Coordinates of C-alpha atoms and ligand atoms in Angstrom, one line a residue:
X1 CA -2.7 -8.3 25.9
X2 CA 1.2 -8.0 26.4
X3 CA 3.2 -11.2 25.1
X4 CA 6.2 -12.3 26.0
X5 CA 9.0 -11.2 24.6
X6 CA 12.5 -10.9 23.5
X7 CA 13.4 -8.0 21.8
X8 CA 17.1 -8.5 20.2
X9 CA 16.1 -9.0 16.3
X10 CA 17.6 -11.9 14.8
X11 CA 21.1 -11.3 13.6
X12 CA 20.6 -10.4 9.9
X13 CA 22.6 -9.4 6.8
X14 CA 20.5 -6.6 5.5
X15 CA 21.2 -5.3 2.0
X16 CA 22.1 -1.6 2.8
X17 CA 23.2 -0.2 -0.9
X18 CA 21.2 0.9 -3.6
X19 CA 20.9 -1.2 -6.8
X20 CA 21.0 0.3 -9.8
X21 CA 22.2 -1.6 -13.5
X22 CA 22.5 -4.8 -11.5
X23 CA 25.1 -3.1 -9.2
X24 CA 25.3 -2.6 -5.5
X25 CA 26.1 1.3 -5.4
X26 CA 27.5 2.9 -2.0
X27 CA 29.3 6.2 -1.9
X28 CA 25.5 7.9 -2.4
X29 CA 25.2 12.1 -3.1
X30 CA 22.3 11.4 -0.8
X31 CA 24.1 10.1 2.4
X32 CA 23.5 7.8 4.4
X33 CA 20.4 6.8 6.6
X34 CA 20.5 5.2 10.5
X35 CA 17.2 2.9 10.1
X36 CA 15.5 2.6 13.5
X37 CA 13.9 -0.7 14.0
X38 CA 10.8 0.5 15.9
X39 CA 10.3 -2.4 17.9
X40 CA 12.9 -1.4 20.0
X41 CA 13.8 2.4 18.9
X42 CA 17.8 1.1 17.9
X43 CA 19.5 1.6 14.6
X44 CA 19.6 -1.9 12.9
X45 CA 21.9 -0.5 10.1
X46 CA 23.0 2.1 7.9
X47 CA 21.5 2.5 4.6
X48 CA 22.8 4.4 1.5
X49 CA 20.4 7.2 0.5
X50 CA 19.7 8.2 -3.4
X51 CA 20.4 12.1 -4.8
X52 CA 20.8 13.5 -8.1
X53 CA 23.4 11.4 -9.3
X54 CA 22.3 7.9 -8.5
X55 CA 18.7 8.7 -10.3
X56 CA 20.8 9.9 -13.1
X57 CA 22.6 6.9 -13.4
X58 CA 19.4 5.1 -12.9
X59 CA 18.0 6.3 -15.6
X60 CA 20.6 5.7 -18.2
X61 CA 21.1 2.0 -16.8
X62 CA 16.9 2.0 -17.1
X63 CA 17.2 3.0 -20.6
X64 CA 19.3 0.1 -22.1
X65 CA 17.6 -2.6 -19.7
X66 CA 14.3 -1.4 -21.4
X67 CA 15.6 -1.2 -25.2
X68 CA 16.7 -5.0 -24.5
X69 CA 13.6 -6.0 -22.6
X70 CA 11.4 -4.9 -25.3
X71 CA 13.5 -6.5 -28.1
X72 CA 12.8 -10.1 -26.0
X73 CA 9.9 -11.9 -27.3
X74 CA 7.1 -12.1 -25.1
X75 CA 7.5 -15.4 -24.8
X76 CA 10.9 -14.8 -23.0
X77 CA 9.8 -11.8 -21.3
X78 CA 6.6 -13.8 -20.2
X79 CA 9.1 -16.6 -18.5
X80 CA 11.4 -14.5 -16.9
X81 CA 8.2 -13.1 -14.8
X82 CA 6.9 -16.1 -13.9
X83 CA 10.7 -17.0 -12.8
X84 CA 10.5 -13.9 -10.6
X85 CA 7.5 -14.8 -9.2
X86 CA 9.0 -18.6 -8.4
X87 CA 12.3 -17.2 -7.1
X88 CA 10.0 -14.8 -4.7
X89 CA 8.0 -17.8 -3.4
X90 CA 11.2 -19.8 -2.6
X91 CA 12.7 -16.3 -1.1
X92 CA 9.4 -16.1 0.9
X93 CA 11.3 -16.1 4.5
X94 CA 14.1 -13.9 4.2
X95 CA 11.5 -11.2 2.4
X96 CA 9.1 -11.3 5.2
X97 CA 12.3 -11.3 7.8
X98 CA 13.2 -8.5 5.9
X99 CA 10.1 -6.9 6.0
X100 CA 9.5 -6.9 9.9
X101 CA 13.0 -5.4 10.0
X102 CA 11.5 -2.6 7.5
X103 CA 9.0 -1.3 9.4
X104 CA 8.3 -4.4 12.5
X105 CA 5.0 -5.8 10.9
X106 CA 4.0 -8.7 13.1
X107 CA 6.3 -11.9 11.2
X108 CA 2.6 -13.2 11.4
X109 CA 1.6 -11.2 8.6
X110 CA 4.5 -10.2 6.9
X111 CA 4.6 -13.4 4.6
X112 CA 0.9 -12.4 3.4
X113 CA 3.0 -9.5 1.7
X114 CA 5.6 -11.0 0.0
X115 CA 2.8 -13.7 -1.2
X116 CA 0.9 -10.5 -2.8
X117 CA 3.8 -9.1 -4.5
X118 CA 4.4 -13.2 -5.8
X119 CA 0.4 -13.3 -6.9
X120 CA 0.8 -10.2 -8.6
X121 CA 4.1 -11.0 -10.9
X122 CA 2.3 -14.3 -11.6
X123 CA -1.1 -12.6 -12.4
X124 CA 0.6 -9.7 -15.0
X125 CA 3.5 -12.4 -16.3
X126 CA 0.2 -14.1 -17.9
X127 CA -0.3 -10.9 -19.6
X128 CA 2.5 -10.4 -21.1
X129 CA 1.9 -12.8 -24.5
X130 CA -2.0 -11.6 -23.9
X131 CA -2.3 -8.5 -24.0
X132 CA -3.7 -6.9 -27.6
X133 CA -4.3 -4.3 -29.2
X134 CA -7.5 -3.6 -31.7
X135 CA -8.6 -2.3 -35.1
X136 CA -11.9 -0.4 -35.8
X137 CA -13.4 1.2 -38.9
X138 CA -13.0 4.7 -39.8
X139 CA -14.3 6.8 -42.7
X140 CA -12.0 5.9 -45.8
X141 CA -13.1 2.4 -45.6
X142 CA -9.8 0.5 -46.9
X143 CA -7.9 2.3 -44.5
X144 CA -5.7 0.6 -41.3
X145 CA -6.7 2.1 -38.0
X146 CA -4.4 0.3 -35.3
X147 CA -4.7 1.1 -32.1
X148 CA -1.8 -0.3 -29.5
X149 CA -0.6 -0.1 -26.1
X150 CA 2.9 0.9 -25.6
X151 CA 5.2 1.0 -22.5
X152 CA 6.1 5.1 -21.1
X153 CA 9.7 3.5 -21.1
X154 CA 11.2 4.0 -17.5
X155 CA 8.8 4.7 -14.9
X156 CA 9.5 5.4 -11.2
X157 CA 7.5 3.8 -8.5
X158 CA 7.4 5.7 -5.5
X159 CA 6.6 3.8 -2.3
X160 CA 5.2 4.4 1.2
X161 CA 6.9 2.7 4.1
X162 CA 3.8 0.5 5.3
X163 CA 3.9 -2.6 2.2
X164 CA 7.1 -2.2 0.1
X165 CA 6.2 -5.6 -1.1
X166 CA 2.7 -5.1 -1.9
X167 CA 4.0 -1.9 -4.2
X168 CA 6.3 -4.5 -6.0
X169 CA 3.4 -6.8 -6.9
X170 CA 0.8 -3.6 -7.3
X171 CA 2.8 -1.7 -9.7
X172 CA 6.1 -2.9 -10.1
X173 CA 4.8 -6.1 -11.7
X174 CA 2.1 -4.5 -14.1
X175 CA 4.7 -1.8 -14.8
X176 CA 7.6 -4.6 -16.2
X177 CA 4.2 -6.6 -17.8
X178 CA 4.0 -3.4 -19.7
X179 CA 7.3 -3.7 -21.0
X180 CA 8.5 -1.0 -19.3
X181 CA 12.0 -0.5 -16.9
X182 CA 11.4 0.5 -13.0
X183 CA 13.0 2.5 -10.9
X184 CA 11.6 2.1 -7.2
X185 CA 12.1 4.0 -4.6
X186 CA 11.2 2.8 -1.7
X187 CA 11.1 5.2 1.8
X188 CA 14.2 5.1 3.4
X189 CA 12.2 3.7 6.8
X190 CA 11.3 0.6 4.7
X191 CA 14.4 -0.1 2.5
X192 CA 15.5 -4.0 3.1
X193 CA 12.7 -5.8 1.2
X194 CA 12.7 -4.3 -2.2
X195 CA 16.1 -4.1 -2.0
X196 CA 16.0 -7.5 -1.6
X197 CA 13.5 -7.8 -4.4
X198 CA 15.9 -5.6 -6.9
X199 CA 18.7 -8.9 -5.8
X200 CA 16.2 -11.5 -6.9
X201 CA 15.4 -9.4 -9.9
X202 CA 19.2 -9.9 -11.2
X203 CA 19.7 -13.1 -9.9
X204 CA 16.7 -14.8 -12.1
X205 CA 18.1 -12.9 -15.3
X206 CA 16.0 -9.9 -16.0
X207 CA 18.5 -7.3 -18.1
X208 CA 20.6 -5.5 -15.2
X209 CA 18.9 -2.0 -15.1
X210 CA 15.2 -3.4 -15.5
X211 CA 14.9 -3.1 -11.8
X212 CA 16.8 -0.2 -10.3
X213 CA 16.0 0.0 -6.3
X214 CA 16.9 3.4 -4.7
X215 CA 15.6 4.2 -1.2
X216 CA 15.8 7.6 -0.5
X217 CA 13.4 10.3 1.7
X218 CA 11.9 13.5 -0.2
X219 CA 14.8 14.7 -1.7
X220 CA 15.9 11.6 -3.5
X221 CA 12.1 11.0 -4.6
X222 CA 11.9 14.7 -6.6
X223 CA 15.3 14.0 -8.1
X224 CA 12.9 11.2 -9.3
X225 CA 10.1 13.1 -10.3
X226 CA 11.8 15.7 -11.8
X227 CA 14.0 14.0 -14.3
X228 CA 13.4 14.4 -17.6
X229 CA 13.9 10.7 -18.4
X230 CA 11.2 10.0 -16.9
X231 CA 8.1 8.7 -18.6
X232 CA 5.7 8.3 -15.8
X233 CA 5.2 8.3 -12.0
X234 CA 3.5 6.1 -10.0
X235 CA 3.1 7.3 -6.7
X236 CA 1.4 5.5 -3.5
X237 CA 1.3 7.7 -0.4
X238 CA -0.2 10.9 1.2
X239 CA -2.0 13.3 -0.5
X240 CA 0.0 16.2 0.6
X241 CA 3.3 14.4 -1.1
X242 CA 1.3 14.1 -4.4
X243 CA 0.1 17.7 -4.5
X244 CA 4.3 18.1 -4.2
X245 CA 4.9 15.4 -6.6
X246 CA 2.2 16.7 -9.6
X247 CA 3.6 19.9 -8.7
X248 CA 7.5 18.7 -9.4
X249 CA 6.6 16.7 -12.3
X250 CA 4.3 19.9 -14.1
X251 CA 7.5 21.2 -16.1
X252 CA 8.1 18.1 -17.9
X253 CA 4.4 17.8 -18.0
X254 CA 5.1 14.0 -16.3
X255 CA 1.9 12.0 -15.5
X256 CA 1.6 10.9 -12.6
X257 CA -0.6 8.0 -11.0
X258 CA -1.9 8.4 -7.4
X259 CA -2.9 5.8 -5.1
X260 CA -3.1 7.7 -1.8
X261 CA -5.0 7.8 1.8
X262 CA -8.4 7.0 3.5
X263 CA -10.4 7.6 6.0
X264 CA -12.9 4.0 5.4
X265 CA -16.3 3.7 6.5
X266 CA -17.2 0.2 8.2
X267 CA -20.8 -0.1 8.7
X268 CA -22.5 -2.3 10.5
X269 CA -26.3 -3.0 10.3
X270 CA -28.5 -4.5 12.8
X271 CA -28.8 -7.9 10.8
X272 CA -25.3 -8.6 10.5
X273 CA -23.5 -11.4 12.4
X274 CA -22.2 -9.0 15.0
X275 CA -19.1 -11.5 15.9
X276 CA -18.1 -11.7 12.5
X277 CA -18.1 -7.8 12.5
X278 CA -16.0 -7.8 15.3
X279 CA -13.5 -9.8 14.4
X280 CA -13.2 -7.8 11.5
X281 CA -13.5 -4.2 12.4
X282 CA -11.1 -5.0 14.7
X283 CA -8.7 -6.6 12.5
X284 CA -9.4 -3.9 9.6
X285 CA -9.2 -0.9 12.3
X286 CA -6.9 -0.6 15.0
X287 CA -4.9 -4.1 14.5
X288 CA -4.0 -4.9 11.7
X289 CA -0.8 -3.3 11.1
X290 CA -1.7 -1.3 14.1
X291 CA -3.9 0.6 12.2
X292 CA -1.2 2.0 9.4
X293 CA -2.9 0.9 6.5
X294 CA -4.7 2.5 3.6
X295 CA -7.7 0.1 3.9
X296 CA -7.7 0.6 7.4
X297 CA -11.5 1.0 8.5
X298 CA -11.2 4.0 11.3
X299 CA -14.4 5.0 11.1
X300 CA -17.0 2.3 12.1
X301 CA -20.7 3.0 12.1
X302 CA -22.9 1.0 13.8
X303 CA -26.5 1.3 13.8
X304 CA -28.3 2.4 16.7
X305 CA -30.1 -1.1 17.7
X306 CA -26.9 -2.9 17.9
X307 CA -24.6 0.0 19.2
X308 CA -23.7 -1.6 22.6
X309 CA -23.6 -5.3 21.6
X310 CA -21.0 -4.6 18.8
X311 CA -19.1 -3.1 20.8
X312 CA -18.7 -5.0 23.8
X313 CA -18.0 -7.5 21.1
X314 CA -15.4 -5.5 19.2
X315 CA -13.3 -4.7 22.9
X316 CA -13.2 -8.3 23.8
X317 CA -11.5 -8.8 20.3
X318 CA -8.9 -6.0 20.8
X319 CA -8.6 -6.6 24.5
X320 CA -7.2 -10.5 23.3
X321 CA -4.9 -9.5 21.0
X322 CA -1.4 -10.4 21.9
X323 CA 1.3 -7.0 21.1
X324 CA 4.8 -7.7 21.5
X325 CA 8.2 -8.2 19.8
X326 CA 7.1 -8.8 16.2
X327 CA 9.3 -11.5 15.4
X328 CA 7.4 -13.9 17.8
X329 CA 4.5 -15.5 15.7
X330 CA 2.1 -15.3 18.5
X331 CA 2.1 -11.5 18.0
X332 CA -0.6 -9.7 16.5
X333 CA 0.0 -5.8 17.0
X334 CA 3.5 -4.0 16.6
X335 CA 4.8 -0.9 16.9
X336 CA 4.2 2.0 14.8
X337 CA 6.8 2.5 12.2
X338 CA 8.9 6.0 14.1
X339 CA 9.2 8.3 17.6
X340 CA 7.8 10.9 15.1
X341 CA 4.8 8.9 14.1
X342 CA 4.0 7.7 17.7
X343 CA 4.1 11.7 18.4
X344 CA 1.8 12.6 16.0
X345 CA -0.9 9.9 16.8
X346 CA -0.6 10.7 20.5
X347 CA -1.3 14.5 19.7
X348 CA -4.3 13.6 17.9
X349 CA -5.4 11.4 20.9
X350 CA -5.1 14.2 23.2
X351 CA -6.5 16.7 21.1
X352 CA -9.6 14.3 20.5
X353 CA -10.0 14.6 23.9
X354 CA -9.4 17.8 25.0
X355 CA -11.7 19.0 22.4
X356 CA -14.5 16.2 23.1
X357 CA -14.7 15.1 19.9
X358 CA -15.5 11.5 21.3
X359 CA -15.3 9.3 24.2
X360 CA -12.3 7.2 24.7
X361 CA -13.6 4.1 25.6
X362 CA -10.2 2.1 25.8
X363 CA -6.5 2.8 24.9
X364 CA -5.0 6.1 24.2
X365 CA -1.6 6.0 25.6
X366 CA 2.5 4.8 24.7
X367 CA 2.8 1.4 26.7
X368 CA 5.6 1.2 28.9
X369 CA 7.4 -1.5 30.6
X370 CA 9.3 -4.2 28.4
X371 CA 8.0 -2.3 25.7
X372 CA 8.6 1.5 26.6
X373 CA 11.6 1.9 24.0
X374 CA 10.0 0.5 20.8
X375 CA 7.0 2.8 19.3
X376 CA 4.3 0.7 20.9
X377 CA 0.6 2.9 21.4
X378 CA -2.1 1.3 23.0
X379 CA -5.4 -0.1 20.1
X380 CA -7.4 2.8 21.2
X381 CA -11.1 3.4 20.7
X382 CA -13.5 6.8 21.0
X383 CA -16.7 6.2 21.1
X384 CA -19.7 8.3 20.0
X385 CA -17.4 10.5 17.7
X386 CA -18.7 13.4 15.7
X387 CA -18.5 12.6 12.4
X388 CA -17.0 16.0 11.1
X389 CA -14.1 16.1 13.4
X390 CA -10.6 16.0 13.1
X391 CA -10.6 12.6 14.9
X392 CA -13.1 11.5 12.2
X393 CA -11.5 13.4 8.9
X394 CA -8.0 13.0 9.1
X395 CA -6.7 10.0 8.3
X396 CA -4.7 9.1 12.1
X397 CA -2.3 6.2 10.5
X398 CA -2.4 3.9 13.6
X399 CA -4.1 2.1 15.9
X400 CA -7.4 4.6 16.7
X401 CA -10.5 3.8 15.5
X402 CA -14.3 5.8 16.0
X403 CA -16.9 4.1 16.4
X404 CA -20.7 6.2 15.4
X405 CA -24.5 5.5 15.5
X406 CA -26.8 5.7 12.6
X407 CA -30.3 5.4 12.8
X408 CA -31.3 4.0 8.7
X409 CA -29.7 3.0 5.7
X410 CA -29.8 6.9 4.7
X411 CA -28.5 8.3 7.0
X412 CA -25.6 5.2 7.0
X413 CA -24.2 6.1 3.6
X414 CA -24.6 9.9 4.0
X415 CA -22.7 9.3 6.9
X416 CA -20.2 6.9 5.0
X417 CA -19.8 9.8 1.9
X418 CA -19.4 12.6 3.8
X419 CA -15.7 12.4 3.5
X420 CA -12.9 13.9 1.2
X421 CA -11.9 10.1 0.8
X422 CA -12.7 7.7 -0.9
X423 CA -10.5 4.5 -1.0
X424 CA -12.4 1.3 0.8
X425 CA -16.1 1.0 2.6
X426 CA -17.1 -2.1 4.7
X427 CA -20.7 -3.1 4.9
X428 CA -21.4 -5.9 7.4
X429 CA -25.0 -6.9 6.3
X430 CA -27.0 -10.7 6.2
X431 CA -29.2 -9.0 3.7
X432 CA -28.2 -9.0 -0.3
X433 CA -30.3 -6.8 -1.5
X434 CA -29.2 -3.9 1.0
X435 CA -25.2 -4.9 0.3
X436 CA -25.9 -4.4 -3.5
X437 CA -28.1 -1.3 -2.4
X438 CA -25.1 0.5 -0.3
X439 CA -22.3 -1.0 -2.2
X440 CA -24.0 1.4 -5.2
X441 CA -24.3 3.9 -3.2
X442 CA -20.8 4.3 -1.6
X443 CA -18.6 7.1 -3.3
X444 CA -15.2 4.4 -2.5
X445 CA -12.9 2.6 -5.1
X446 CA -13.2 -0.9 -3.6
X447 CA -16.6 -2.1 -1.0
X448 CA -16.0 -5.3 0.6
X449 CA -19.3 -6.7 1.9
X450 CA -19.0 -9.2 5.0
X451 CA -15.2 -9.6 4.4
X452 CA -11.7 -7.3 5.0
X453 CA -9.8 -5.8 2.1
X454 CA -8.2 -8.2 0.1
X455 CA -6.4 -6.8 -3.1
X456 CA -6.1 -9.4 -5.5
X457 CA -4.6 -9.3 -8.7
X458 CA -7.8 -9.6 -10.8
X459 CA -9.4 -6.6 -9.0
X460 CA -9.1 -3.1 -9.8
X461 CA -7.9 -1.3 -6.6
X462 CA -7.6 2.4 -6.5
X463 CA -9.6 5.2 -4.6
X464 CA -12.2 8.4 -5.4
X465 CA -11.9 11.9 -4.8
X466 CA -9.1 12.7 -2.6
X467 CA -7.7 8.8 -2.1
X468 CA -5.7 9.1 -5.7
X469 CA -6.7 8.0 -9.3
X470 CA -4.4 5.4 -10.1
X471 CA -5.8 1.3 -10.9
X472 CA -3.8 -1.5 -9.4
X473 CA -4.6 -4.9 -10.6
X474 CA -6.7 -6.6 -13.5
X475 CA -6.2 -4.5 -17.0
X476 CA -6.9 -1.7 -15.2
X477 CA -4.0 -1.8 -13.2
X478 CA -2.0 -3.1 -16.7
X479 CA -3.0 -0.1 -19.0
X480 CA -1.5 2.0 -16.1
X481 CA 1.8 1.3 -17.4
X482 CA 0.8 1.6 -21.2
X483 CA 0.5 4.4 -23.3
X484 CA -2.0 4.3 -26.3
X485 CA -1.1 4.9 -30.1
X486 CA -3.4 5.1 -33.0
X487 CA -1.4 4.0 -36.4
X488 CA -3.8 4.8 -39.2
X489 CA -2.7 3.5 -42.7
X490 CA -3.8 5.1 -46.2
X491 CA -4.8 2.6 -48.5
Ligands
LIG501 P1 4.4 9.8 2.3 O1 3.5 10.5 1.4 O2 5.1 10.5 3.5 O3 5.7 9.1 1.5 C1 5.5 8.2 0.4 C2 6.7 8.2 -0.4 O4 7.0 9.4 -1.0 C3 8.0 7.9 0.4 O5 8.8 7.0 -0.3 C4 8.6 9.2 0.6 O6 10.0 9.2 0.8 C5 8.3 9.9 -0.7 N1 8.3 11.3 -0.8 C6 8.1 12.2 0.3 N2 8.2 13.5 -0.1 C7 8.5 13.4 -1.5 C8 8.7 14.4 -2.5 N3 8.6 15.7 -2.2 N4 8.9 14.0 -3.7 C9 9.0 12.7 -4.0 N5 8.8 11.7 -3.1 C10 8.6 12.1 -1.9 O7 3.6 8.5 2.9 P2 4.1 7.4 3.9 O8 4.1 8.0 5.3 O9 5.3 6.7 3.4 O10 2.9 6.3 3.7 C11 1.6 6.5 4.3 C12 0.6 7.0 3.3 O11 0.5 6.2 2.2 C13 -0.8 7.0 4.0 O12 -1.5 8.1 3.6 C14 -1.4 5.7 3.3 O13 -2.8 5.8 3.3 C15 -0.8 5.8 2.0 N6 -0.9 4.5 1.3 C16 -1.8 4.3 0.2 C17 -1.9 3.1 -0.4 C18 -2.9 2.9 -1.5 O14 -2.8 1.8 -2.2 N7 -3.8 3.8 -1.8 C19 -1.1 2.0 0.1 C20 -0.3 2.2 1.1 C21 -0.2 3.5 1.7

């Protein structure tokens, strides 16, 4: 359902220089960047680009911010985070303003973002004066056998386009908990929000340097990777940049955290409230942030018996849901984030059809009119796709969903598994004991049973095989940041 719609963004002074030391840095060895504001394909400013030099400087400004962050009490250190979290909450506009500039998520949703990242600094700030190490008995019996968790020092935090914010409250905020200094590098589509973020960083008194925010594309992010000041990477995106980025960081033998794609199962069983599932495989698939999300659940499996009433219930849901200029709070569905992104989705459509690897039931095309020069694809559904094609294997990154049969629980997870993913599952179920049942069964980081994904701070989030190994949230997500030492002392 088209909206209607103005499409001028509001007038807004975007940050456009990187931050590093608690300075606003322009001049860049990396250039400069047009950003295209996909809701309407035009540049909405020009933003500095990181190289070589700027991560250099980075670095050495990360240094010193760490040495005096780590010197604080934790007391101090504890306070200033829950500070950042406060000044983020009263910055809550602007941030999700900001954000629909990054990359036009519906102003809708946008706040829910910024109010993740705030959750998260609040969560890990409590931490700070918490968090302990242990002692445990060893052989010579007098002896002191300490073990502690230490901060890697300066870690960079490399971030996808699609939640800038939720990577600030994700891994910035365990990383700083950790006692560690960032540098973030955020993509160069999505660079107004954390830059923001790095602002209110400075402006609530953490040590200049603590947060160092440098949007850059590729290049900039394997100056990152490969600098030897480094102490970690933490990087959240596709798997083939991490097979680049371990590969970069393999000469300083760098770890590196993944947190990468999916390719979700959402299955729904015969007893489940069908227009519950609806709502939700509809919001989880092809809507909600038109479909480029990690959690998004792209492949829904519905069994047999209930085939046809889910998904006249699932159209009607998609069918209602208003797309337009994002900055109109009736909006549900945006653009995709780039010409080159609505390119690559459109190919897959075709080729899914060309090939018959499903029947497209609705969608599948660029809408034109009002909205012909932003990146706007139809919510698009195939039906009755094959489970091992393309369609169903890679992971599409917008608003196309499949939607399968099962016959039985069995053949439902086998389904669900057979996948080099492993990030989220949905299981819409009345019945307990088969949600504990499947839940067990599903090879998937996070399965969230009659409800959509909803990271929270107290939850480990992270994926199996091929969707990354890193933790985000809970201790988990805390002992990312921290390396452990054993101090044994003679006696
Ligand atoms: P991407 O892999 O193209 O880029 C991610 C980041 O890596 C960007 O900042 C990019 O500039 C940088 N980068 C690219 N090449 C690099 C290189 N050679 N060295 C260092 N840095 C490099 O991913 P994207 O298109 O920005 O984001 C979409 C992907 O992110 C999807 O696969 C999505 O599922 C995934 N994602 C995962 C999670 C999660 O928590 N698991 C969350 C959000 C997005």
């Amino acid at each position: 359902m088209i909206s209607n719609t103005v499409f001028a963004p509001p007038a807004e002074d975007l940050p456009t220089a990187l931050l590093i030391g608690g300075d606003r840095v322009t001049g860049s060895s990396g250039g400069t960047y047009d950003h295209i504001y996909p809701a309407t394909g035009e540049s909405n400013a020009t933003i500095e680009l990181a190289g070589d030099r700027e991560v250099d400087r980075a670095v050495i400004a990360a240094k010193e911010a760490q040495r005096e962050w780590i010197s604080m009490p934790p007391e101090r250190r504890r306070d200033l985070m829950f500070d950042l979290a406060d000044a983020v909450k009263a910055d809550v506009d602007r941030l999700s303003r900001f954000n629909v500039h990054d990359f036009a998520v519906p102003v809708r949703t946008s706040p829910g973002h910024v109010m993740l990242a705030e959750g998260f600094i609040r969560y890990y700030a409590g931490w700070v004066d918490k968090a302990s190490g242990s002692s445990t008995p060893v052989s010579s019996k007098f002896d002191v056998n300490l073990i502690e968790r230490e901060p890697f020092g300066v870690v960079g935090i490399i971030a996808p386009w699609n939640g800038p914010m939720v990577v600030v409250g994700l891994n910035v905020a365990p990383a700083l908990a950790a006692g560690n200094a960032v540098i973030l590098k955020p993509s160069e589509l999505s660079p107004f929000t954390p830059l923001r973020f790095g602002e209110i960083c400075v402006e609530v008194g953490l040590p200049p340097g603590l947060v160092n925010v440098l949007p850059s594309g590729p290049e900039g992010g394997a100056a990152l990777v490969r600098h030897p000041g480094i102490g970690k990477i933490h990087f959240t995106g596709g798997g083939d940049t991490a097979r680049k980025i371990i590969t970069a960081a393999a000469p300083n033998l760098t770890p590196v955290a993944t947190e990468l794609g999916g390719k979700s199962a959402n299955l729904v069983f015969e007893d489940a409230d069908l227009d519950q599932a609806a709502i939700l495989a509809a919001w989880q698939g092809p809507l909600g942030q038109s479909g480029q999300s990690c959690a998004c659940g792209s492949r829904i499996m519905v069994q047999d018996k209930v085939y046809d009433a889910f998904l006249e219930r699932f159209l009607k849901v998609i069918d209602s849901a208003p797309i337009g200029d994002p900055f109109d709070p009736s909006v549900m569905l945006g653009p995709v984030v780039s010409q080159a992104s609505t390119e690559r989705i459109l190919a897959i459509i075709d080729r899914a059809v060309d090939e018959n690897m499903g029947e497209l039931i609705t969608g599948g095309r660029r809408l034109g009119g009002e909205l012909s020069s932003g990146f706007y694809i139809e919510p698009t559904v195939f039906g009755d796709v094959d489970n091992r094609s393309p369609l169903a294997t890679v992971e599409t990154f917008g608003p196309v969903v499949s939607v399968m049969r099962f016959a039985d629980e069995a053949e439902a997870v086998a389904m669900a598994n057979d996948t080099t993913f492993g990030l989220n599952a949905f299981v819409q179920t009345a019945n307990l004991t088969r949600a504990h049942r499947v839940a067990r069964q599903l090879e998937s980081g996070s399965v969230w049973v009659n409800r959509n994904s909803d990271i929270s701070p107290q939850g480990p989030y992270g994926g199996y095989k091929q969707s990354g190994t890193g933790r985000a949230g809970g201790l988990e997500g805390l002992h990312e940041f921290q390396q452990v030492k054993n101090i044994r002392i003679g006696m």
